[in-house]
PDB file of C-alpha atoms in Angstrom:
ATOM      1  CA  UNK A 148    -180.836  61.276 105.990  1.00  0.00           C
ATOM      2  CA  UNK A 149    -178.178  62.641 103.637  1.00  0.00           C
ATOM      3  CA  UNK A 150    -175.045  60.959 102.328  1.00  0.00           C
ATOM      4  CA  UNK A 151    -171.718  62.580 103.214  1.00  0.00           C
ATOM      5  CA  UNK A 152    -169.394  63.425 100.331  1.00  0.00           C
ATOM      6  CA  UNK A 153    -165.950  61.901 100.851  1.00  0.00           C
ATOM      7  CA  UNK A 154    -164.417  62.721  97.455  1.00  0.00           C
ATOM      8  CA  UNK A 155    -165.879  63.830  94.130  1.00  0.00           C
ATOM      9  CA  UNK A 156    -166.819  60.192  93.444  1.00  0.00           C
ATOM     10  CA  UNK A 157    -167.312  58.655  96.881  1.00  0.00           C
ATOM     11  CA  UNK A 158    -170.014  59.067  99.515  1.00  0.00           C
ATOM     12  CA  UNK A 159    -170.435  57.751 103.036  1.00  0.00           C
ATOM     13  CA  UNK A 160    -173.878  56.123 103.197  1.00  0.00           C
ATOM     14  CA  UNK A 161    -173.633  54.258 106.493  1.00  0.00           C
ATOM     15  CA  UNK A 162    -175.494  54.508 109.787  1.00  0.00           C
ATOM     16  CA  UNK A 163    -174.765  55.709 113.320  1.00  0.00           C
ATOM     17  CA  UNK A 164    -175.675  53.539 116.303  1.00  0.00           C
ATOM     18  CA  UNK A 165    -175.681  55.967 119.217  1.00  0.00           C
ATOM     19  CA  UNK A 166    -177.219  53.587 121.742  1.00  0.00           C
ATOM     20  CA  UNK A 167    -175.314  50.317 121.517  1.00  0.00           C
ATOM     21  CA  UNK A 168    -173.493  49.595 124.781  1.00  0.00           C
ATOM     22  CA  UNK A 169    -172.333  46.020 124.235  1.00  0.00           C
ATOM     23  CA  UNK A 170    -170.631  44.603 121.153  1.00  0.00           C
ATOM     24  CA  UNK A 171    -168.742  41.320 120.958  1.00  0.00           C
ATOM     25  CA  UNK A 172    -169.159  41.058 124.718  1.00  0.00           C
ATOM     26  CA  UNK A 173    -167.378  44.259 125.680  1.00  0.00           C
ATOM     27  CA  UNK A 174    -168.628  47.739 126.485  1.00  0.00           C
ATOM     28  CA  UNK A 175    -169.171  50.272 123.708  1.00  0.00           C
ATOM     29  CA  UNK A 176    -169.837  53.350 125.788  1.00  0.00           C
ATOM     30  CA  UNK A 177    -169.428  55.726 122.835  1.00  0.00           C
ATOM     31  CA  UNK A 178    -171.675  53.763 120.460  1.00  0.00           C
ATOM     32  CA  UNK A 179    -170.495  52.822 116.979  1.00  0.00           C
ATOM     33  CA  UNK A 180    -170.953  53.411 113.270  1.00  0.00           C
ATOM     34  CA  UNK A 181    -171.706  50.959 110.486  1.00  0.00           C
ATOM     35  CA  UNK A 182    -169.852  52.482 107.574  1.00  0.00           C
ATOM     36  CA  UNK A 183    -170.881  51.823 103.978  1.00  0.00           C
ATOM     37  CA  UNK A 184    -169.523  53.639 100.937  1.00  0.00           C
ATOM     38  CA  UNK A 185    -170.946  54.462  97.515  1.00  0.00           C
ATOM     39  CA  UNK A 186    -168.526  54.856  94.603  1.00  0.00           C
ATOM     40  CA  UNK A 187    -169.785  56.661  91.494  1.00  0.00           C
ATOM     41  CA  UNK A 188    -168.120  55.680  88.215  1.00  0.00           C
ATOM     42  CA  UNK A 189    -169.419  54.235  84.959  1.00  0.00           C
ATOM     43  CA  UNK A 190    -170.563  51.489  87.285  1.00  0.00           C
ATOM     44  CA  UNK A 191    -172.026  52.434  90.659  1.00  0.00           C
ATOM     45  CA  UNK A 192    -170.548  50.423  93.508  1.00  0.00           C
ATOM     46  CA  UNK A 193    -171.716  49.983  97.108  1.00  0.00           C
ATOM     47  CA  UNK A 194    -169.053  48.752  99.511  1.00  0.00           C
ATOM     48  CA  UNK A 195    -170.612  46.824 102.414  1.00  0.00           C
ATOM     49  CA  UNK A 196    -174.024  47.444 103.948  1.00  0.00           C
ATOM     50  CA  UNK A 197    -175.105  47.945 107.564  1.00  0.00           C
ATOM     51  CA  UNK A 198    -176.632  46.069 110.458  1.00  0.00           C
ATOM     52  CA  UNK A 199    -180.147  45.067 109.388  1.00  0.00           C
ATOM     53  CA  UNK A 200    -182.121  47.345 111.797  1.00  0.00           C
ATOM     54  CA  UNK A 201    -180.313  50.343 110.266  1.00  0.00           C
ATOM     55  CA  UNK A 202    -181.199  49.564 106.665  1.00  0.00           C
ATOM     56  CA  UNK A 203    -183.682  52.426 106.254  1.00  0.00           C
ATOM     57  CA  UNK A 204    -181.050  54.917 107.370  1.00  0.00           C
ATOM     58  CA  UNK A 205    -178.582  53.596 104.795  1.00  0.00           C
ATOM     59  CA  UNK A 206    -181.289  53.469 102.121  1.00  0.00           C
ATOM     60  CA  UNK A 207    -182.195  57.128 102.691  1.00  0.00           C
ATOM     61  CA  UNK A 208    -178.561  58.156 102.319  1.00  0.00           C
ATOM     62  CA  UNK A 209    -178.219  56.092  99.149  1.00  0.00           C
ATOM     63  CA  UNK A 210    -181.333  57.658  97.630  1.00  0.00           C
ATOM     64  CA  UNK A 211    -180.063  61.147  98.449  1.00  0.00           C
ATOM     65  CA  UNK A 212    -177.265  60.489  95.945  1.00  0.00           C
ATOM     66  CA  UNK A 213    -178.745  57.986  93.502  1.00  0.00           C
ATOM     67  CA  UNK A 214    -182.247  59.290  93.031  1.00  0.00           C
ATOM     68  CA  UNK A 215    -183.876  56.760  90.707  1.00  0.00           C
ATOM     69  CA  UNK A 216    -180.587  55.184  89.620  1.00  0.00           C
ATOM     70  CA  UNK A 217    -179.681  51.624  90.546  1.00  0.00           C
ATOM     71  CA  UNK A 218    -176.596  50.162  92.140  1.00  0.00           C
ATOM     72  CA  UNK A 219    -174.577  48.136  89.622  1.00  0.00           C
ATOM     73  CA  UNK A 220    -172.276  46.299  92.034  1.00  0.00           C
ATOM     74  CA  UNK A 221    -172.185  45.470  95.726  1.00  0.00           C
ATOM     75  CA  UNK A 222    -168.867  44.477  97.287  1.00  0.00           C
ATOM     76  CA  UNK A 223    -168.989  42.616 100.598  1.00  0.00           C
ATOM     77  CA  UNK A 224    -165.612  42.897 102.281  1.00  0.00           C
ATOM     78  CA  UNK A 225    -166.797  41.054 105.386  1.00  0.00           C
ATOM     79  CA  UNK A 226    -169.717  38.704 106.057  1.00  0.00           C
ATOM     80  CA  UNK A 227    -170.330  39.609 109.697  1.00  0.00           C
ATOM     81  CA  UNK A 228    -173.923  40.684 110.192  1.00  0.00           C
ATOM     82  CA  UNK A 229    -173.162  44.258 111.236  1.00  0.00           C
ATOM     83  CA  UNK A 230    -171.892  44.712 107.658  1.00  0.00           C
ATOM     84  CA  UNK A 231    -173.997  42.237 105.694  1.00  0.00           C
ATOM     85  CA  UNK A 232    -177.252  42.136 107.653  1.00  0.00           C
ATOM     86  CA  UNK A 233    -178.971  44.588 105.294  1.00  0.00           C
ATOM     87  CA  UNK A 234    -177.650  42.910 102.142  1.00  0.00           C
ATOM     88  CA  UNK A 235    -180.817  41.030 101.189  1.00  0.00           C
ATOM     89  CA  UNK A 236    -182.983  44.145 101.498  1.00  0.00           C
ATOM     90  CA  UNK A 237    -180.426  46.174  99.552  1.00  0.00           C
ATOM     91  CA  UNK A 238    -180.417  43.634  96.729  1.00  0.00           C
ATOM     92  CA  UNK A 239    -184.213  43.592  96.669  1.00  0.00           C
ATOM     93  CA  UNK A 240    -184.566  47.385  96.496  1.00  0.00           C
ATOM     94  CA  UNK A 241    -181.603  48.353  94.307  1.00  0.00           C
ATOM     95  CA  UNK A 242    -181.261  45.234  92.119  1.00  0.00           C
ATOM     96  CA  UNK A 243    -177.493  45.219  91.486  1.00  0.00           C
ATOM     97  CA  UNK A 244    -176.149  43.373  88.467  1.00  0.00           C
ATOM     98  CA  UNK A 245    -173.439  41.711  90.552  1.00  0.00           C
ATOM     99  CA  UNK A 246    -172.661  41.031  94.199  1.00  0.00           C
ATOM    100  CA  UNK A 247    -169.102  40.070  95.110  1.00  0.00           C
ATOM    101  CA  UNK A 248    -167.383  38.665  98.185  1.00  0.00           C
ATOM    102  CA  UNK A 249    -164.292  36.618  98.927  1.00  0.00           C
ATOM    103  CA  UNK A 250    -164.538  32.888  98.319  1.00  0.00           C
ATOM    104  CA  UNK A 251    -165.196  32.198 101.990  1.00  0.00           C
ATOM    105  CA  UNK A 252    -167.374  35.289 102.169  1.00  0.00           C
ATOM    106  CA  UNK A 253    -169.749  33.812  99.575  1.00  0.00           C
ATOM    107  CA  UNK A 254    -170.150  30.709 101.729  1.00  0.00           C
ATOM    108  CA  UNK A 255    -170.656  32.643 104.963  1.00  0.00           C
ATOM    109  CA  UNK A 256    -173.186  35.106 103.548  1.00  0.00           C
ATOM    110  CA  UNK A 257    -175.254  32.343 101.981  1.00  0.00           C
ATOM    111  CA  UNK A 258    -175.259  30.384 105.231  1.00  0.00           C
ATOM    112  CA  UNK A 259    -176.466  33.487 107.070  1.00  0.00           C
ATOM    113  CA  UNK A 260    -178.906  35.028 104.594  1.00  0.00           C
ATOM    114  CA  UNK A 261    -179.937  32.194 102.278  1.00  0.00           C
ATOM    115  CA  UNK A 262    -178.483  29.920  99.625  1.00  0.00           C
ATOM    116  CA  UNK A 263    -180.602  31.569  96.923  1.00  0.00           C
ATOM    117  CA  UNK A 264    -178.501  34.744  96.922  1.00  0.00           C
ATOM    118  CA  UNK A 265    -176.403  35.170  93.783  1.00  0.00           C
ATOM    119  CA  UNK A 266    -172.920  36.159  94.929  1.00  0.00           C
ATOM    120  CA  UNK A 267    -169.745  35.818  92.876  1.00  0.00           C
ATOM    121  CA  UNK A 268    -166.403  35.008  94.502  1.00  0.00           C
ATOM    122  CA  UNK A 269    -163.334  37.215  94.143  1.00  0.00           C
ATOM    123  CA  UNK A 270    -159.956  35.503  94.234  1.00  0.00           C
ATOM    124  CA  UNK A 271    -157.081  36.950  96.243  1.00  0.00           C
ATOM    125  CA  UNK A 272    -155.468  39.641  94.075  1.00  0.00           C
ATOM    126  CA  UNK A 273    -158.445  39.930  91.727  1.00  0.00           C
ATOM    127  CA  UNK A 274    -159.191  43.221  89.978  1.00  0.00           C
ATOM    128  CA  UNK A 275    -162.528  44.726  88.986  1.00  0.00           C
ATOM    129  CA  UNK A 276    -162.910  47.441  86.332  1.00  0.00           C
ATOM    130  CA  UNK A 277    -165.690  49.926  87.099  1.00  0.00           C
ATOM    131  CA  UNK A 278    -165.031  52.441  84.292  1.00  0.00           C
ATOM    132  CA  UNK A 279    -162.458  55.149  84.884  1.00  0.00           C
ATOM    133  CA  UNK A 280    -161.141  53.373  87.978  1.00  0.00           C
ATOM    134  CA  UNK A 281    -160.711  49.812  89.212  1.00  0.00           C
ATOM    135  CA  UNK A 282    -160.529  47.822  92.432  1.00  0.00           C
ATOM    136  CA  UNK A 283    -157.869  45.395  93.572  1.00  0.00           C
ATOM    137  CA  UNK A 284    -158.859  42.910  96.269  1.00  0.00           C
ATOM    138  CA  UNK A 285    -156.615  41.325  98.879  1.00  0.00           C
ATOM    139  CA  UNK A 286    -157.702  38.670 101.311  1.00  0.00           C
ATOM    140  CA  UNK A 287    -157.109  39.575 104.951  1.00  0.00           C
ATOM    141  CA  UNK A 288    -158.128  36.253 106.434  1.00  0.00           C
ATOM    142  CA  UNK A 289    -158.704  36.216 110.201  1.00  0.00           C
ATOM    143  CA  UNK A 290    -158.619  40.001 110.432  1.00  0.00           C
ATOM    144  CA  UNK A 291    -160.872  39.209 111.958  1.00  0.00           C
ATOM    145  CA  UNK A 292    -162.994  36.544 110.201  1.00  0.00           C
ATOM    146  CA  UNK A 293    -161.834  33.931 107.681  1.00  0.00           C
ATOM    147  CA  UNK A 294    -163.759  35.722 104.892  1.00  0.00           C
ATOM    148  CA  UNK A 295    -162.317  39.212 105.455  1.00  0.00           C
ATOM    149  CA  UNK A 296    -160.799  41.085 102.518  1.00  0.00           C
ATOM    150  CA  UNK A 297    -159.825  44.656 101.670  1.00  0.00           C
ATOM    151  CA  UNK A 298    -160.563  46.615  98.504  1.00  0.00           C
ATOM    152  CA  UNK A 299    -158.169  49.211  97.062  1.00  0.00           C
ATOM    153  CA  UNK A 300    -159.679  51.760  94.682  1.00  0.00           C
ATOM    154  CA  UNK A 301    -156.591  52.182  92.560  1.00  0.00           C
ATOM    155  CA  UNK A 302    -156.641  55.647  90.949  1.00  0.00           C
ATOM    156  CA  UNK A 303    -158.306  57.254  93.939  1.00  0.00           C
ATOM    157  CA  UNK A 304    -155.781  55.381  96.146  1.00  0.00           C
ATOM    158  CA  UNK A 305    -158.349  54.675  98.841  1.00  0.00           C
ATOM    159  CA  UNK A 306    -158.360  51.506 100.936  1.00  0.00           C
ATOM    160  CA  UNK A 307    -161.690  50.063 102.110  1.00  0.00           C
ATOM    161  CA  UNK A 308    -160.646  47.716 104.892  1.00  0.00           C
ATOM    162  CA  UNK A 309    -163.742  46.445 106.776  1.00  0.00           C
ATOM    163  CA  UNK A 310    -162.825  45.982 110.470  1.00  0.00           C
ATOM    164  CA  UNK A 311    -159.082  46.657 110.227  1.00  0.00           C
ATOM    165  CA  UNK A 312    -158.140  50.100 111.629  1.00  0.00           C
ATOM    166  CA  UNK A 313    -161.680  50.438 112.970  1.00  0.00           C
ATOM    167  CA  UNK A 314    -163.134  51.286 116.370  1.00  0.00           C
ATOM    168  CA  UNK A 315    -166.507  51.577 118.049  1.00  0.00           C
ATOM    169  CA  UNK A 316    -166.990  55.330 118.139  1.00  0.00           C
ATOM    170  CA  UNK A 317    -170.194  57.150 117.201  1.00  0.00           C
ATOM    171  CA  UNK A 318    -169.932  60.752 116.044  1.00  0.00           C
ATOM    172  CA  UNK A 319    -171.346  63.081 113.421  1.00  0.00           C
ATOM    173  CA  UNK A 320    -167.869  63.807 112.063  1.00  0.00           C
ATOM    174  CA  UNK A 321    -166.648  61.463 109.351  1.00  0.00           C
ATOM    175  CA  UNK A 322    -162.931  62.348 109.152  1.00  0.00           C
ATOM    176  CA  UNK A 323    -160.163  61.955 111.711  1.00  0.00           C
ATOM    177  CA  UNK A 324    -159.094  65.615 111.449  1.00  0.00           C
ATOM    178  CA  UNK A 325    -162.599  66.749 112.434  1.00  0.00           C
ATOM    179  CA  UNK A 326    -162.410  64.966 115.783  1.00  0.00           C
ATOM    180  CA  UNK A 327    -160.479  65.359 119.018  1.00  0.00           C
ATOM    181  CA  UNK A 328    -157.827  62.646 119.224  1.00  0.00           C
ATOM    182  CA  UNK A 329    -158.417  62.213 122.952  1.00  0.00           C
ATOM    183  CA  UNK A 330    -162.062  61.363 122.244  1.00  0.00           C
ATOM    184  CA  UNK A 331    -161.267  58.265 120.176  1.00  0.00           C
ATOM    185  CA  UNK A 332    -157.730  57.072 120.993  1.00  0.00           C
ATOM    186  CA  UNK A 333    -158.961  54.898 123.882  1.00  0.00           C
ATOM    187  CA  UNK A 334    -161.612  53.292 121.664  1.00  0.00           C
ATOM    188  CA  UNK A 335    -159.056  52.638 118.918  1.00  0.00           C
ATOM    189  CA  UNK A 336    -156.774  50.792 121.327  1.00  0.00           C
ATOM    190  CA  UNK A 337    -159.688  49.016 122.972  1.00  0.00           C
ATOM    191  CA  UNK A 338    -160.987  47.752 119.639  1.00  0.00           C
ATOM    192  CA  UNK A 339    -157.627  46.241 118.770  1.00  0.00           C
ATOM    193  CA  UNK A 340    -157.324  44.649 122.205  1.00  0.00           C
ATOM    194  CA  UNK A 341    -160.784  43.070 122.058  1.00  0.00           C
ATOM    195  CA  UNK A 342    -161.102  42.182 118.358  1.00  0.00           C
ATOM    196  CA  UNK A 343    -157.733  42.060 116.606  1.00  0.00           C
ATOM    197  CA  UNK A 344    -155.222  41.170 119.344  1.00  0.00           C
ATOM    198  CA  UNK A 345    -155.504  37.352 119.004  1.00  0.00           C
ATOM    199  CA  UNK A 346    -154.436  37.724 115.354  1.00  0.00           C
ATOM    200  CA  UNK A 347    -151.455  40.021 115.951  1.00  0.00           C
ATOM    201  CA  UNK A 348    -149.071  37.733 114.069  1.00  0.00           C
ATOM    202  CA  UNK A 349    -151.385  37.958 111.047  1.00  0.00           C
ATOM    203  CA  UNK A 350    -151.544  41.748 111.436  1.00  0.00           C
ATOM    204  CA  UNK A 351    -147.770  41.913 111.166  1.00  0.00           C
ATOM    205  CA  UNK A 352    -147.785  39.753 108.021  1.00  0.00           C
ATOM    206  CA  UNK A 353    -150.587  41.800 106.491  1.00  0.00           C
ATOM    207  CA  UNK A 354    -148.775  45.103 107.089  1.00  0.00           C
ATOM    208  CA  UNK A 355    -145.639  43.651 105.481  1.00  0.00           C
ATOM    209  CA  UNK A 356    -147.684  42.491 102.468  1.00  0.00           C
ATOM    210  CA  UNK A 357    -149.213  45.952 102.036  1.00  0.00           C
ATOM    211  CA  UNK A 358    -145.750  47.499 102.185  1.00  0.00           C
ATOM    212  CA  UNK A 359    -144.306  44.987  99.714  1.00  0.00           C
ATOM    213  CA  UNK A 360    -147.078  45.759  97.249  1.00  0.00           C
ATOM    214  CA  UNK A 361    -146.356  49.465  97.524  1.00  0.00           C
ATOM    215  CA  UNK A 362    -149.802  50.278  98.872  1.00  0.00           C
ATOM    216  CA  UNK A 363    -149.686  53.692 100.513  1.00  0.00           C
ATOM    217  CA  UNK A 364    -153.288  54.913 100.587  1.00  0.00           C
ATOM    218  CA  UNK A 365    -154.181  58.575 100.929  1.00  0.00           C
ATOM    219  CA  UNK A 366    -157.370  57.543 102.724  1.00  0.00           C
ATOM    220  CA  UNK A 367    -158.360  54.498 104.792  1.00  0.00           C
ATOM    221  CA  UNK A 368    -162.051  53.718 105.191  1.00  0.00           C
ATOM    222  CA  UNK A 369    -162.879  51.159 107.899  1.00  0.00           C
ATOM    223  CA  UNK A 370    -166.373  49.833 108.598  1.00  0.00           C
ATOM    224  CA  UNK A 371    -166.458  51.289 112.131  1.00  0.00           C
ATOM    225  CA  UNK A 372    -165.364  54.713 113.318  1.00  0.00           C
ATOM    226  CA  UNK A 373    -163.858  57.624 111.411  1.00  0.00           C
ATOM    227  CA  UNK A 374    -162.198  57.777 107.984  1.00  0.00           C
ATOM    228  CA  UNK A 375    -158.438  58.129 108.251  1.00  0.00           C
ATOM    229  CA  UNK A 376    -156.602  60.799 106.266  1.00  0.00           C
ATOM    230  CA  UNK A 377    -154.137  62.921 108.242  1.00  0.00           C
ATOM    231  CA  UNK A 378    -153.482  60.318 110.930  1.00  0.00           C
ATOM    232  CA  UNK A 379    -152.711  57.355 108.663  1.00  0.00           C
ATOM    233  CA  UNK A 380    -148.982  57.183 109.596  1.00  0.00           C
ATOM    234  CA  UNK A 381    -149.900  57.240 113.283  1.00  0.00           C
ATOM    235  CA  UNK A 382    -152.537  54.496 113.190  1.00  0.00           C
ATOM    236  CA  UNK A 383    -150.364  52.223 111.044  1.00  0.00           C
ATOM    237  CA  UNK A 384    -147.465  52.746 113.461  1.00  0.00           C
ATOM    238  CA  UNK A 385    -149.783  51.926 116.338  1.00  0.00           C
ATOM    239  CA  UNK A 386    -150.902  48.708 114.610  1.00  0.00           C
ATOM    240  CA  UNK A 387    -147.256  47.732 114.143  1.00  0.00           C
ATOM    241  CA  UNK A 388    -146.609  48.309 117.829  1.00  0.00           C
ATOM    242  CA  UNK A 389    -149.761  46.452 118.847  1.00  0.00           C
ATOM    243  CA  UNK A 390    -148.862  43.516 116.610  1.00  0.00           C
ATOM    244  CA  UNK A 391    -145.339  43.319 118.026  1.00  0.00           C
ATOM    245  CA  UNK A 392    -146.875  43.044 121.529  1.00  0.00           C
ATOM    246  CA  UNK A 393    -143.855  44.653 123.126  1.00  0.00           C
ATOM    247  CA  UNK A 394    -144.251  44.631 126.871  1.00  0.00           C
ATOM    248  CA  UNK A 395    -143.878  47.784 128.942  1.00  0.00           C
ATOM    249  CA  UNK A 396    -142.690  48.173 132.493  1.00  0.00           C
ATOM    250  CA  UNK A 397    -146.132  48.170 134.046  1.00  0.00           C
ATOM    251  CA  UNK A 398    -147.738  45.952 136.670  1.00  0.00           C
ATOM    252  CA  UNK A 399    -151.149  45.532 138.287  1.00  0.00           C
ATOM    253  CA  UNK A 400    -151.438  44.111 141.800  1.00  0.00           C
ATOM    254  CA  UNK A 401    -154.870  42.679 142.573  1.00  0.00           C
ATOM    255  CA  UNK A 402    -155.570  41.524 146.102  1.00  0.00           C
ATOM    256  CA  UNK A 403    -158.249  40.843 148.681  1.00  0.00           C
ATOM    257  CA  UNK A 404    -157.817  41.336 152.386  1.00  0.00           C
ATOM    258  CA  UNK A 405    -159.837  40.717 155.520  1.00  0.00           C
ATOM    259  CA  UNK A 406    -157.701  42.148 158.317  1.00  0.00           C
ATOM    260  CA  UNK A 407    -155.439  44.467 156.289  1.00  0.00           C
ATOM    261  CA  UNK A 408    -152.281  42.364 156.342  1.00  0.00           C
ATOM    262  CA  UNK A 409    -152.553  41.469 152.645  1.00  0.00           C
ATOM    263  CA  UNK A 410    -153.091  45.148 151.852  1.00  0.00           C
ATOM    264  CA  UNK A 411    -149.787  45.903 153.562  1.00  0.00           C
ATOM    265  CA  UNK A 412    -148.095  43.210 151.470  1.00  0.00           C
ATOM    266  CA  UNK A 413    -149.595  44.666 148.279  1.00  0.00           C
ATOM    267  CA  UNK A 414    -148.341  48.136 149.226  1.00  0.00           C
ATOM    268  CA  UNK A 415    -144.826  46.766 149.706  1.00  0.00           C
ATOM    269  CA  UNK A 416    -144.991  45.075 146.304  1.00  0.00           C
ATOM    270  CA  UNK A 417    -146.028  48.373 144.683  1.00  0.00           C
ATOM    271  CA  UNK A 418    -143.147  50.178 146.385  1.00  0.00           C
ATOM    272  CA  UNK A 419    -140.682  47.497 145.304  1.00  0.00           C
ATOM    273  CA  UNK A 420    -141.788  47.660 141.689  1.00  0.00           C
ATOM    274  CA  UNK A 421    -141.722  51.461 141.680  1.00  0.00           C
ATOM    275  CA  UNK A 422    -138.173  51.439 143.009  1.00  0.00           C
ATOM    276  CA  UNK A 423    -137.174  49.428 139.954  1.00  0.00           C
ATOM    277  CA  UNK A 424    -138.782  51.874 137.544  1.00  0.00           C
ATOM    278  CA  UNK A 425    -141.956  49.854 137.010  1.00  0.00           C
ATOM    279  CA  UNK A 426    -145.271  51.735 136.866  1.00  0.00           C
ATOM    280  CA  UNK A 427    -147.586  49.856 139.229  1.00  0.00           C
ATOM    281  CA  UNK A 428    -151.216  50.095 140.294  1.00  0.00           C
ATOM    282  CA  UNK A 429    -152.968  48.278 143.097  1.00  0.00           C
ATOM    283  CA  UNK A 430    -156.627  47.159 143.116  1.00  0.00           C
ATOM    284  CA  UNK A 431    -158.641  45.542 145.886  1.00  0.00           C
TER     285      UNK A 431
END
């Protein structure tokens, strides 16, 4: 397993789950990825890990870049087990000097993986110098766990955003421009609807905060799916629209019928809606 070079200093070292068909209780017919990223600077930084059964895959990718070097820092943007499940093994094998998470993230990870883990909390707005570059951290609470945060690599202008802007989509391509939009657009919308939708008000506030802080990343790296480069304006616009929850003129008529009379009623309802410019579908 080889790491994938993202920039001169950054590598994708995650794992691909081709076979998963259920995640968070909804179908994942195109599988998923567990994205983790290695940043090479004076200090070597790993951002997130992978689901525990995929540790060996991530480890092989890490070793393809590191050789016999160690990881200096691990940043845990999100405590959910598909991103932190391999953390204990990673700490054991690579012996980082520091492991960081948000304040709530420290609590959650310790509750899941053991109170003996040494993890330092990062306050909202904290910065971390890694040599030539630095990180700035912003809490993104409830997007979609209370511990969630994002990490901006300042000079590189790359945003590592855990589950925000993600989707369950397995592929060998790592960048948006390498893929066919029609292959992933459904999964992108579906992910928001199933994972992020209940927190749409928070999404709107988060997007405003990012804009106020002048954050305009050239690359967005979520923990599931592809890395965004050329399509960043489009996916941010879509998130704004999703968060606004603007209704469209669409309707679904669901009915059951024994003798066909209800089916006739449903057909009349569809015709009535269509006559008013409403796109309607009927299901029995």
